[in-house]
mmCIF file of C-alpha atoms and ligand atoms in Angstrom:
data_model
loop_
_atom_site.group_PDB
_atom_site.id
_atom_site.type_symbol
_atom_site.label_atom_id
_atom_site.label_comp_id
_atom_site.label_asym_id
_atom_site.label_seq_id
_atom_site.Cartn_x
_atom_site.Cartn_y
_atom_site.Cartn_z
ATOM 1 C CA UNK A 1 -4.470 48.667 -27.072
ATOM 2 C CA UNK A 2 -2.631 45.790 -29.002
ATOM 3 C CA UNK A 3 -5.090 42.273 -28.373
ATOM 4 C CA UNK A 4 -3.609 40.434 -25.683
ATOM 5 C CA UNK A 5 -3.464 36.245 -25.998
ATOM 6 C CA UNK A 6 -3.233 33.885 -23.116
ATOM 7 C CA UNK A 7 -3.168 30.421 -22.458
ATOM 8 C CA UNK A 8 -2.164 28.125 -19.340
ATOM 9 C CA UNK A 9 -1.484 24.775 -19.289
ATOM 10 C CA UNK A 10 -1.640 22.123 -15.806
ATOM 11 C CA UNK A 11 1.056 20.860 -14.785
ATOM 12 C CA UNK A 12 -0.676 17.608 -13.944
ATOM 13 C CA UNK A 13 1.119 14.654 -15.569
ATOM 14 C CA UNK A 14 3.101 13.996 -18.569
ATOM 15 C CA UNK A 15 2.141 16.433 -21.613
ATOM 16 C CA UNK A 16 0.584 14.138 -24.846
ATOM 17 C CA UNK A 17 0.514 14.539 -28.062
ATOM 18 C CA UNK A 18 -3.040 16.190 -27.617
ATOM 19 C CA UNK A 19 -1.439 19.121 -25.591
ATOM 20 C CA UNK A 20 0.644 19.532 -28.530
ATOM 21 C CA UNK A 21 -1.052 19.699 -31.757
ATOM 22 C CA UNK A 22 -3.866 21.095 -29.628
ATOM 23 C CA UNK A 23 -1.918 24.002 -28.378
ATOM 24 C CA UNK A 24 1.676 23.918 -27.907
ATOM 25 C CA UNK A 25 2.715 23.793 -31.383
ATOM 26 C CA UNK A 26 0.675 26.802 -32.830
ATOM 27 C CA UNK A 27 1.423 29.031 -29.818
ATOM 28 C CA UNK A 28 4.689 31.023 -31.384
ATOM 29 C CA UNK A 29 2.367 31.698 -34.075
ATOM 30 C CA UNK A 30 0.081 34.415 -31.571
ATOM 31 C CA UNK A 31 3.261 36.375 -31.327
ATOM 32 C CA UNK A 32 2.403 38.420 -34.848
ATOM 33 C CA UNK A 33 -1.245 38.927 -33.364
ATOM 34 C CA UNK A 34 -0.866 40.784 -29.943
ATOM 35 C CA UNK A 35 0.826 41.074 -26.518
ATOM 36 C CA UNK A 36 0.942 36.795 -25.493
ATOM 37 C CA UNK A 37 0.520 35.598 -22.066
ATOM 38 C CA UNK A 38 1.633 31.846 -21.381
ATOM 39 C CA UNK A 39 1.569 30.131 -18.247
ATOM 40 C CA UNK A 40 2.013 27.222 -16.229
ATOM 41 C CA UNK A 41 -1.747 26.476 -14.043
ATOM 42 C CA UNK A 42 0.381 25.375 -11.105
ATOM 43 C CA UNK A 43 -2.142 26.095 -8.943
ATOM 44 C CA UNK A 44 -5.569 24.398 -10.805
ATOM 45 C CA UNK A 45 -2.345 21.434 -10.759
ATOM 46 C CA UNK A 46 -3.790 21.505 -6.847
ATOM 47 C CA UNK A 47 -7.497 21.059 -7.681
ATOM 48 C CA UNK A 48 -6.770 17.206 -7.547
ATOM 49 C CA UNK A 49 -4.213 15.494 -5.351
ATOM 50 C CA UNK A 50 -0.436 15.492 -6.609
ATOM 51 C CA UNK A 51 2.446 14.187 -5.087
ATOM 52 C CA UNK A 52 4.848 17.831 -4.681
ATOM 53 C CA UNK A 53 8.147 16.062 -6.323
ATOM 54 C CA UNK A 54 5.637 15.413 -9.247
ATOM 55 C CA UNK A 55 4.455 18.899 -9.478
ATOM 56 C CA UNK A 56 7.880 20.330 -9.529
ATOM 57 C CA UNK A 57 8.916 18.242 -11.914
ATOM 58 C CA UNK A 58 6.149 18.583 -14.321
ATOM 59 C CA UNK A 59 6.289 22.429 -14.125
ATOM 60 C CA UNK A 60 9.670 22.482 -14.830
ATOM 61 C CA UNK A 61 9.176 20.162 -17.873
ATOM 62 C CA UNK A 62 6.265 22.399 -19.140
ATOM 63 C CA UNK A 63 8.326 25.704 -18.715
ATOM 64 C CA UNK A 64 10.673 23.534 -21.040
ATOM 65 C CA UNK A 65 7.848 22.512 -23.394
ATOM 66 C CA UNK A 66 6.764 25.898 -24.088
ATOM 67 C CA UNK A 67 10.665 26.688 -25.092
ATOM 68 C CA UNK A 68 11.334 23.773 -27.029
ATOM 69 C CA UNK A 69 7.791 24.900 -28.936
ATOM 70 C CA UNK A 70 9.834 27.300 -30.270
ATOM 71 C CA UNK A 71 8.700 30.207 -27.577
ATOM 72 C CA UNK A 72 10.677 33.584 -27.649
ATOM 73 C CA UNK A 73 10.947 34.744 -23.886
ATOM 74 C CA UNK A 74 11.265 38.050 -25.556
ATOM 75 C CA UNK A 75 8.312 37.957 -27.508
ATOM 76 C CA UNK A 76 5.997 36.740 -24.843
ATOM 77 C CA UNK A 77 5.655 36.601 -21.039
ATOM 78 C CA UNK A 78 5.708 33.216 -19.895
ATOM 79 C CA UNK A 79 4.986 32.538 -15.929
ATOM 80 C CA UNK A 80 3.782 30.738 -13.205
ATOM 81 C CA UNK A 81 0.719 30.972 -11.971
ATOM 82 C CA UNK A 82 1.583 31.061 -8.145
ATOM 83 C CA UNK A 83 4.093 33.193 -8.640
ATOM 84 C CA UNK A 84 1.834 36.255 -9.179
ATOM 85 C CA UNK A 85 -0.142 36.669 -6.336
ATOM 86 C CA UNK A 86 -2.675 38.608 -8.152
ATOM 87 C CA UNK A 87 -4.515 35.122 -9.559
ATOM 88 C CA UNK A 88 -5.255 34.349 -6.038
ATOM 89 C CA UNK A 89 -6.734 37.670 -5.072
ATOM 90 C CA UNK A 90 -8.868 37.835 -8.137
ATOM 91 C CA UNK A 91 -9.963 34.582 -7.349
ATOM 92 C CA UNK A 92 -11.152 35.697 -3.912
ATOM 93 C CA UNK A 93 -13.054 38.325 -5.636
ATOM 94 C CA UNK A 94 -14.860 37.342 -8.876
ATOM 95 C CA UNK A 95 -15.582 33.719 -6.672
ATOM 96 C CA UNK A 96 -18.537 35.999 -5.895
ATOM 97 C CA UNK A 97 -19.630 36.464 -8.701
ATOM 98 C CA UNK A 98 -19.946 32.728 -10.519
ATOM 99 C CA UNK A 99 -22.756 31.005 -8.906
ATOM 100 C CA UNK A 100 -22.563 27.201 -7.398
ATOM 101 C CA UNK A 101 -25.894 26.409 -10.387
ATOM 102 C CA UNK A 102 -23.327 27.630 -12.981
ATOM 103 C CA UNK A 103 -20.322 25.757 -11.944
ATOM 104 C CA UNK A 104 -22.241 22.245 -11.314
ATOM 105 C CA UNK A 105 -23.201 22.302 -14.583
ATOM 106 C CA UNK A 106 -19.611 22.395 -15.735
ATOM 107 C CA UNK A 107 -18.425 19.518 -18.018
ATOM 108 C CA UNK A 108 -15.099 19.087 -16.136
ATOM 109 C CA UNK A 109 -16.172 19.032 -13.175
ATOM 110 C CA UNK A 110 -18.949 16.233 -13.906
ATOM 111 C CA UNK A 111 -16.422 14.108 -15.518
ATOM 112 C CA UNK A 112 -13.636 14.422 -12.848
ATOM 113 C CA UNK A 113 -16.017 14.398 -9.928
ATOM 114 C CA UNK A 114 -18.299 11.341 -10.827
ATOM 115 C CA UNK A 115 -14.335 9.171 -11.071
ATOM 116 C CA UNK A 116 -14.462 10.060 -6.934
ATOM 117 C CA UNK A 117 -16.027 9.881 -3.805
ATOM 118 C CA UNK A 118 -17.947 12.676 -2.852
ATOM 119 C CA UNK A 119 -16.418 13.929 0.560
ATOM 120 C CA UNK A 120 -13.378 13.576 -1.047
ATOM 121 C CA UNK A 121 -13.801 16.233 -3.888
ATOM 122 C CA UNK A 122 -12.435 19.601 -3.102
ATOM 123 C CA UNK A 123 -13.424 22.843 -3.153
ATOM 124 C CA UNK A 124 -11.038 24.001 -5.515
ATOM 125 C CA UNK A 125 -11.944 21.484 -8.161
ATOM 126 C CA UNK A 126 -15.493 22.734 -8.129
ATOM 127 C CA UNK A 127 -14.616 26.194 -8.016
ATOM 128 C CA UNK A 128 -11.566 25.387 -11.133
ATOM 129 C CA UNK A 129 -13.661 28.030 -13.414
ATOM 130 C CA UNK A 130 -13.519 30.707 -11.197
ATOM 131 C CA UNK A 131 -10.285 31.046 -11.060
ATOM 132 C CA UNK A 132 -9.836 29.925 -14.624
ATOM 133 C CA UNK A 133 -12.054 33.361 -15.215
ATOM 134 C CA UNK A 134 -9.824 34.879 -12.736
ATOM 135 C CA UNK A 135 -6.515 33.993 -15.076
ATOM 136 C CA UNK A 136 -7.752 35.483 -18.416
ATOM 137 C CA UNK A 137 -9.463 38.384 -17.278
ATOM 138 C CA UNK A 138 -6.275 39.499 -15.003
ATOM 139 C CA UNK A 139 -4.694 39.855 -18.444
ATOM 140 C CA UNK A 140 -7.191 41.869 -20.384
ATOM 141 C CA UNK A 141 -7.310 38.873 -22.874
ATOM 142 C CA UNK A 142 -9.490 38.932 -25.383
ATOM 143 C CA UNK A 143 -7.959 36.030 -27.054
ATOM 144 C CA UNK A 144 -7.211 32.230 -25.355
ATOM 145 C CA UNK A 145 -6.394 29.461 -27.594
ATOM 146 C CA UNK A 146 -7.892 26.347 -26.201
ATOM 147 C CA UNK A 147 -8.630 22.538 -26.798
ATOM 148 C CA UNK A 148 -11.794 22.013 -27.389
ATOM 149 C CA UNK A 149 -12.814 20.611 -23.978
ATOM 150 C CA UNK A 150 -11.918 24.125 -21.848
ATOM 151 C CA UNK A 151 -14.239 26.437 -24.340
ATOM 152 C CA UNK A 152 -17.188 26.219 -21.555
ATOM 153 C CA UNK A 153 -14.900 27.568 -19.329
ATOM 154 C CA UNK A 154 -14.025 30.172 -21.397
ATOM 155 C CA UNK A 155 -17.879 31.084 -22.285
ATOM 156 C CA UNK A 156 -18.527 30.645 -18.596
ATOM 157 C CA UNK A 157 -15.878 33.490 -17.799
ATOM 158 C CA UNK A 158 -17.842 35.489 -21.052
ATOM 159 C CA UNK A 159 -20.992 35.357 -18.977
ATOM 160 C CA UNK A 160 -19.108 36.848 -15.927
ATOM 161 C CA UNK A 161 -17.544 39.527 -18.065
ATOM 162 C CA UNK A 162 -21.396 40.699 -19.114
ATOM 163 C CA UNK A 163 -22.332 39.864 -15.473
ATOM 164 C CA UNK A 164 -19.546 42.226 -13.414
ATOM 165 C CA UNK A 165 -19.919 45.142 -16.336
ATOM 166 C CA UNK A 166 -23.236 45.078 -16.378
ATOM 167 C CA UNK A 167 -23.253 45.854 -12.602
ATOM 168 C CA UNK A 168 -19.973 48.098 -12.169
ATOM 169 C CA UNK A 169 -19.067 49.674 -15.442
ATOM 170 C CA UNK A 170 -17.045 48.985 -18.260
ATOM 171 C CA UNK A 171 -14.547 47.200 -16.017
ATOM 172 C CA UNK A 172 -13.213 43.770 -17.287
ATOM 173 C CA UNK A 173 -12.306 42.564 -21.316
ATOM 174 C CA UNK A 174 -14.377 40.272 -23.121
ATOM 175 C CA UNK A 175 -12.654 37.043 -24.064
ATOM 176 C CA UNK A 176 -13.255 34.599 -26.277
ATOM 177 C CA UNK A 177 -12.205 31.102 -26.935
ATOM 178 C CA UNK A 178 -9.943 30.096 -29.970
ATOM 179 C CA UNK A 179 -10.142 26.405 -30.900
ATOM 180 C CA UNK A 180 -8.017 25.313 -33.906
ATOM 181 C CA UNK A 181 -10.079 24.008 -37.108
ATOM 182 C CA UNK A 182 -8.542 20.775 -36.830
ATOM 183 C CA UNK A 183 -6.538 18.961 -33.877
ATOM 184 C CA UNK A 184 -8.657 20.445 -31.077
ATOM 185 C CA UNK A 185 -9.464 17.163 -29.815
ATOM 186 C CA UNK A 186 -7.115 14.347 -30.969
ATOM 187 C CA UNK A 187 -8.184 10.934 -29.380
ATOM 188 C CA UNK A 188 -6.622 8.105 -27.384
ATOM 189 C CA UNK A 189 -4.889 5.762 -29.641
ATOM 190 C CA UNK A 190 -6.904 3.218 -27.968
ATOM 191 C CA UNK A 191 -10.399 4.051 -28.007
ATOM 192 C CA UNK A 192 -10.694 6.514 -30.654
ATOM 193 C CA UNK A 193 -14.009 7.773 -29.120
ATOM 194 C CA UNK A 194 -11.985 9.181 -26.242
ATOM 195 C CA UNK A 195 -9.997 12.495 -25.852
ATOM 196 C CA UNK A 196 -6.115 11.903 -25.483
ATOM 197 C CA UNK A 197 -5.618 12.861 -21.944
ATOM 198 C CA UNK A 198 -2.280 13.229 -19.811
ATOM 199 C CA UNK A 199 -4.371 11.973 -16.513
ATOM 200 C CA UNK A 200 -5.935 8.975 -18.506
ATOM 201 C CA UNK A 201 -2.798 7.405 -20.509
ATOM 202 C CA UNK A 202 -3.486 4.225 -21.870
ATOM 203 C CA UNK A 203 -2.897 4.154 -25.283
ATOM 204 C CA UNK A 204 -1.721 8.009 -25.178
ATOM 205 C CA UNK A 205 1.605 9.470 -26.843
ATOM 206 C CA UNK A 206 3.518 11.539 -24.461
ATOM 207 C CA UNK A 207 5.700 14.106 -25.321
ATOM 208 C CA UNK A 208 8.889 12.129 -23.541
ATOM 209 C CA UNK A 209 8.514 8.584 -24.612
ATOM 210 C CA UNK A 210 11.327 7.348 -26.598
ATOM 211 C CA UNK A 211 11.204 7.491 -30.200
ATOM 212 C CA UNK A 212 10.808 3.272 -30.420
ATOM 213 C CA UNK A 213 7.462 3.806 -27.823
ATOM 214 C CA UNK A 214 5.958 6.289 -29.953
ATOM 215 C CA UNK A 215 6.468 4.054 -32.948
ATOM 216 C CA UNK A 216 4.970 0.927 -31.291
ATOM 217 C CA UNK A 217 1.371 3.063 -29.995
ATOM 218 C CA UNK A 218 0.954 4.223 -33.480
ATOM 219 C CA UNK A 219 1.638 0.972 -35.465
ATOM 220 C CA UNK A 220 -0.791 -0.888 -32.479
ATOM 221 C CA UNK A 221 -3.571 1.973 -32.781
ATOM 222 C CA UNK A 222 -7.044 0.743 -32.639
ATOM 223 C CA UNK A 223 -8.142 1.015 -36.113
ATOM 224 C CA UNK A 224 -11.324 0.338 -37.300
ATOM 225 C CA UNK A 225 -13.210 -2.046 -39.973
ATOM 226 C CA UNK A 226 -13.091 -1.830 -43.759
ATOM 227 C CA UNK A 227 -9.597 -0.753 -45.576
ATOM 228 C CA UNK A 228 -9.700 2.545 -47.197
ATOM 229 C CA UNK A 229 -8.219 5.571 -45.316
ATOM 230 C CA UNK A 230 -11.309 7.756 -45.167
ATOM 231 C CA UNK A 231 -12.024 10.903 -42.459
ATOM 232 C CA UNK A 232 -15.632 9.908 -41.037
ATOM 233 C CA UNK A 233 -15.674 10.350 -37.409
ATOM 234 C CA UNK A 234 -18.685 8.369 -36.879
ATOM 235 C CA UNK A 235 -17.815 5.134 -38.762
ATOM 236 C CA UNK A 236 -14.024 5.609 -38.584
ATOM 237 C CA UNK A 237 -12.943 7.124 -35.396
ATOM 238 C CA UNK A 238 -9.443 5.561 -35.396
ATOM 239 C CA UNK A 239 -8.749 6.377 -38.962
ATOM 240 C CA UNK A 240 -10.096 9.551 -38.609
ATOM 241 C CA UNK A 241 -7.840 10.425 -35.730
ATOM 242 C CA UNK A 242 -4.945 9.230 -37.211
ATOM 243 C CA UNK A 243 -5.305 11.742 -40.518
ATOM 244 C CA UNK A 244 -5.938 14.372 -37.963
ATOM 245 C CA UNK A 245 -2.931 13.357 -36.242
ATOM 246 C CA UNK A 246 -0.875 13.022 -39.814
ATOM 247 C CA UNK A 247 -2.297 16.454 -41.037
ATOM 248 C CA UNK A 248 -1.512 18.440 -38.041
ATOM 249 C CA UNK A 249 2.099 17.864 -38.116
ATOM 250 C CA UNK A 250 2.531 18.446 -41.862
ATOM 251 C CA UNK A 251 0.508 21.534 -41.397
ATOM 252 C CA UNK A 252 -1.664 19.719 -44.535
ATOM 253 C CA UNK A 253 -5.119 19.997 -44.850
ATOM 254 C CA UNK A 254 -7.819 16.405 -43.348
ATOM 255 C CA UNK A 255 -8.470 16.484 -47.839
ATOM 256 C CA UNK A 256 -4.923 16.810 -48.890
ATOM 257 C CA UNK A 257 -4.218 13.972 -46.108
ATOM 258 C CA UNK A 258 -6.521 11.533 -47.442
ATOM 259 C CA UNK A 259 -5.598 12.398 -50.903
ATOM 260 C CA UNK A 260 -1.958 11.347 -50.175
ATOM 261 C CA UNK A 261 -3.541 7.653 -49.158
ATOM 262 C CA UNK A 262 -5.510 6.998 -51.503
ATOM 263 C CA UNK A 263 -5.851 3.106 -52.761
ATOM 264 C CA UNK A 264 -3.342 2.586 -49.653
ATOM 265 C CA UNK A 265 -3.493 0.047 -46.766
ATOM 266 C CA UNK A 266 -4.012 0.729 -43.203
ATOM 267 C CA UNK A 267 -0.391 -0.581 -42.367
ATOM 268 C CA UNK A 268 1.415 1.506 -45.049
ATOM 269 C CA UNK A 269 -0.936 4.470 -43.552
ATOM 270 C CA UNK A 270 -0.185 3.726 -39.773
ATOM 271 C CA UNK A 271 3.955 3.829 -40.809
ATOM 272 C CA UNK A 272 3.576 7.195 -42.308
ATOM 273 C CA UNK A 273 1.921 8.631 -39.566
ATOM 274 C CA UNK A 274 4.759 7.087 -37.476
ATOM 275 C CA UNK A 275 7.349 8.597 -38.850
ATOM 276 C CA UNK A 276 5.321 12.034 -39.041
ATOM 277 C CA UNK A 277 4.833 12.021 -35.776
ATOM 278 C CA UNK A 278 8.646 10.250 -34.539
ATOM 279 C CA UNK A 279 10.105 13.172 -37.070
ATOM 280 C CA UNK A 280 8.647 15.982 -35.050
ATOM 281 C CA UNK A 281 8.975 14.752 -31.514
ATOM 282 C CA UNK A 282 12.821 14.144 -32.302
ATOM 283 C CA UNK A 283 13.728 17.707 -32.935
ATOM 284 C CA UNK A 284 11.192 18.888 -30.026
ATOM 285 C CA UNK A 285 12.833 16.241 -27.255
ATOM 286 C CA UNK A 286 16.229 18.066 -28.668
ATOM 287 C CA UNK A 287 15.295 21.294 -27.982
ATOM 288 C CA UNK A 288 13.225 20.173 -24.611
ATOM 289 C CA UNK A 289 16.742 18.298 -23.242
ATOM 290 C CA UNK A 290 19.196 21.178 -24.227
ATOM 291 C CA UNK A 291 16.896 23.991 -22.057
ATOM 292 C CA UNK A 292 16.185 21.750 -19.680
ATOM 293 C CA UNK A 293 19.919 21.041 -19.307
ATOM 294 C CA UNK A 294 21.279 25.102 -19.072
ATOM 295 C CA UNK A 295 18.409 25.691 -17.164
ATOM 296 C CA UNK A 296 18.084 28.385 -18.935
ATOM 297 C CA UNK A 297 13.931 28.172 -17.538
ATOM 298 C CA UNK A 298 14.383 29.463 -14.498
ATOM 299 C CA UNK A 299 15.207 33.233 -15.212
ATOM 300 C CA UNK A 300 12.740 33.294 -18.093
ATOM 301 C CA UNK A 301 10.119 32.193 -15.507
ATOM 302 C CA UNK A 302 11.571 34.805 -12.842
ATOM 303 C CA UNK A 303 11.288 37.561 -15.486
ATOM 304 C CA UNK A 304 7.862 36.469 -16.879
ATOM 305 C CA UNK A 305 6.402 36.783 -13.582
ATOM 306 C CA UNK A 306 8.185 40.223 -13.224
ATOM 307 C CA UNK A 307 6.134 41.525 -16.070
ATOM 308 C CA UNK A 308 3.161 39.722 -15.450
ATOM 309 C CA UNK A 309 2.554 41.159 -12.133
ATOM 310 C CA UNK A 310 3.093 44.422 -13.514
ATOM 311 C CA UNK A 311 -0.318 43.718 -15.993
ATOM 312 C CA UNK A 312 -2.246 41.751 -13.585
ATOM 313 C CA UNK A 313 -1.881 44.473 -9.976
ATOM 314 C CA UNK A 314 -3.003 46.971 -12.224
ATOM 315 C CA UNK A 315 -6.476 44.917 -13.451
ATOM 316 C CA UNK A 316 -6.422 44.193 -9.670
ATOM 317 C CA UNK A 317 -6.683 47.543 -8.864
ATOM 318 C CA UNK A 318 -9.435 48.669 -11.243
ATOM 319 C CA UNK A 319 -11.477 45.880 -9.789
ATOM 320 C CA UNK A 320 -10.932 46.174 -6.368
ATOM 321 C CA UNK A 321 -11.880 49.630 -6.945
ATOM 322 C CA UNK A 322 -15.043 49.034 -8.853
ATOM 323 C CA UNK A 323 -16.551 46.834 -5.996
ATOM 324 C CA UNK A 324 -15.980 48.930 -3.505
ATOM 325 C CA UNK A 325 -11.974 47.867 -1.625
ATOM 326 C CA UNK A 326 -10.125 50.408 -0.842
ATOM 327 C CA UNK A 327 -6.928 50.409 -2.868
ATOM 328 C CA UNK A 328 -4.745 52.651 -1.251
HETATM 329 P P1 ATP B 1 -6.278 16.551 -17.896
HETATM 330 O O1 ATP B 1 -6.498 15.286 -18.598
HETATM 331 O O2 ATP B 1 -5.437 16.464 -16.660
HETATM 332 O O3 ATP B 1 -7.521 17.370 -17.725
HETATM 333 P P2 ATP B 1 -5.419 17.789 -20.263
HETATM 334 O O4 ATP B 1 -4.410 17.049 -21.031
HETATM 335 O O5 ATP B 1 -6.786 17.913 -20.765
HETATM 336 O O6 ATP B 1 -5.372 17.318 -18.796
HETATM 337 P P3 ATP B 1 -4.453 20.545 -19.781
HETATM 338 O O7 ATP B 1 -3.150 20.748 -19.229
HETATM 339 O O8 ATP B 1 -5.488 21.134 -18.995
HETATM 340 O O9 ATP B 1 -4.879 19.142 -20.036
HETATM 341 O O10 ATP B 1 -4.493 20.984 -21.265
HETATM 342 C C1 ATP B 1 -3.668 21.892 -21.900
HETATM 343 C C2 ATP B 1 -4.288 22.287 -23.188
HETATM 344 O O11 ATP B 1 -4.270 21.186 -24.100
HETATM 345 C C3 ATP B 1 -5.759 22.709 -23.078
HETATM 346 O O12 ATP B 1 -5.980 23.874 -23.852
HETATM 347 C C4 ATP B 1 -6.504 21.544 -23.597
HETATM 348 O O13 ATP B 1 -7.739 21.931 -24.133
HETATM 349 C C5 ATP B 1 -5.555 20.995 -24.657
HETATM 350 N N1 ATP B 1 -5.757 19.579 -24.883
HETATM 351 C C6 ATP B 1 -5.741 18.614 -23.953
HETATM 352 N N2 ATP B 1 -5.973 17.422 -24.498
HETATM 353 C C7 ATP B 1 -6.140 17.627 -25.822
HETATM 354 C C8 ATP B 1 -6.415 16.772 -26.929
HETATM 355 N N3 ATP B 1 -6.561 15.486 -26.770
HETATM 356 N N4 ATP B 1 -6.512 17.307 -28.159
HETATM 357 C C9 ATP B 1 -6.350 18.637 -28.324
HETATM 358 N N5 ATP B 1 -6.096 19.501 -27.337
HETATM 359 C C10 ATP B 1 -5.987 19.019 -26.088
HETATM 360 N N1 LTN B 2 -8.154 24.845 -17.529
HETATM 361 C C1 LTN B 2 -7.126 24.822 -18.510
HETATM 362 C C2 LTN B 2 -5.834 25.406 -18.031
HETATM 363 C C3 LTN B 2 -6.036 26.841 -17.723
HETATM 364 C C4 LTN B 2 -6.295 27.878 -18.667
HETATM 365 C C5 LTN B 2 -6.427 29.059 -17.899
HETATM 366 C C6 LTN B 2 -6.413 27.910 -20.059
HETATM 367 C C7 LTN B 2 -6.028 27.403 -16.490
HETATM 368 N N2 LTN B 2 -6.281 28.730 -16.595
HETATM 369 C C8 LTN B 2 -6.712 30.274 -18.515
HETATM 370 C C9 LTN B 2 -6.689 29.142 -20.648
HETATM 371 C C10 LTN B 2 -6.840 30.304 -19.889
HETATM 372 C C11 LTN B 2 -6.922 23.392 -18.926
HETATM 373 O O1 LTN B 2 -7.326 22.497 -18.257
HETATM 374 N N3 LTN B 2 -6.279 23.224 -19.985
#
């Protein structure tokens, strides 16, 4: 069997530039590697409260994203997660098989929880990795291309792989994560020791702010002390980002980027970057408005969840079989 890939993406706010170098832009690349699986997490969208317009919206803007990031509907399947019933079901299943000592521990969940009140924290948001688990192993996938920050999740669902096979056969496919070398964690533009995040936007790039907005959170990123334009996370965090940022786009390695700066000022440095970075998102926001537009979204969406039902009822089966359901 050909590997099969698959990511999903909330949709929780506005997508940043972090969602993008992180994992949007490379994701056309899977195609020459295996069978890919994309999707919109509509449902872990639930695991903290959202107005419904604003859901809607943003999964209608994400289905875009994935287009405009040069996606072939007819290369992979690309879904939403609600819309195949199976995710649920699975969920209900394997949520007996992560245990609450496991999940606590999860990095996520500490850093979203601790922001809230305790009797206000749902159920869902603690129990996010099992039915994170329950996405990629619905799928076979042995392959899920991640930021940095969701590879616990992805070694948590590992552990329940060996746990469930151990017990009931050779049932489910071992995953593993896939970070990229460089741009799984860009930072916020204004503290550079912070990851750019779509629920946490000061200072963040999003992928639909004007060209002029863009420009203006670049040229005002923090920057740090001293003048040269040296990668050194520690002592140059801003700097560091930025060449991260700059190398990324032009597909160039962190070396080649600094090379290109040498003996040049911070300012000269933050307007190249700019116009990297305005350069790319003006083609994308192109491409985003003219699918958006013919709504062209909607049957690719239809038809993605048409085929992934097809893969995920049949892992369903196996498993309901394995523990014991009857699956007549
Ligand atoms: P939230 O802040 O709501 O948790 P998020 O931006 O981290 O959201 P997701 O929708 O869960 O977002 O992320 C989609 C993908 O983008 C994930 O694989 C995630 O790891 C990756 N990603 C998110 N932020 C960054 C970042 N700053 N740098 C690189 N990759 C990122
Ligand atoms: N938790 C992920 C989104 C996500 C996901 C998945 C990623 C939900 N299910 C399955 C990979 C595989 C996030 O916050 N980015």
């Amino acid at each position: 069997m050909a590997e099969r890939i698959l990511t999903g993406i909330k949709p929780t706010g506005q997508l940043t530039l972090g969602n993008y170098i992180g994992v949007l832009k490379n994701l056309h690349k899977e195609t020459s590697r295996g069978e890919c699986f994309y999707f919109i997490a509509d449902l872990h969208a639930l695991t903290l409260p959202i107005d419904p317009d604003y859901l809607r919206g943003n999964s209608i803007d994400l289905a875009c994203f994935y287009l405009a990031a040069g996606l072939d509907p007819n290369k992979v399947t690309l879904f939403l997660q609600s819309a195949v019933s199976a995710h649920a079901e699975m969920n209900a299943i394997m949520q007996n098989y992560l245990y609450m000592g496991e999940l606590s521990r999860m990095t996520q969940f500490k850093d979203k929880s601790a922001k809230m009140n305790e009797s206000a924290i749902g159920l869902g948001l603690f129990a996010y990795p099992v039915l994170m688990a329950s996405d990629i192993i619905l799928y076979d996938a042995s392959i899920v291309p991640v930021g940095d920050d969701q590879k616990q999740h992805v070694e948590l669902t590992r552990d329940l792989v060996n746990r469930f096979n151990h017990r009931y056969g050779d049932i489910l496919t071992m995953p593993r994560p896939e970070m990229r070398k460089v741009g799984a964690r860009i930072m916020s533009l204004s503290d550079p020791t912070k990851k750019m995040s779509k629920s946490d936007p000061k200072g963040d790039i999003f992928l639909k702010d004007d060209l002029a907005t863009i420009r203006k959170k670049i040229m005002s990123a923090v920057t740090d002390s001293g003048s040269e334009v040296k990668y050194d996370v520690e002592n140059k965090p801003g700097i560091s980002n930025l060449l991260t940022i700059y190398a990324c786009l032009k597909e160039i390695s962190i070396e080649e980027a600094e090379k290109e700066f040498e003996g040049k000022r911070y300012g000269d440095f933050k307007k190249a970057v700019a116009d990297v970075v305005c350069a790319e998102m003006e083609m994308f926001q192109k491409k985003y408005q003219e699918i958006k537009d013919s709504k062209i979204y909607e049957q690719v969406l239809r038809d993605g969840a048409k085929r992934a039902s097809e893969v995920a009822n049949n892992t369903l089966n196996r498993v309901k079989k394995a523990v014991g359901l009857l699956a007549l």
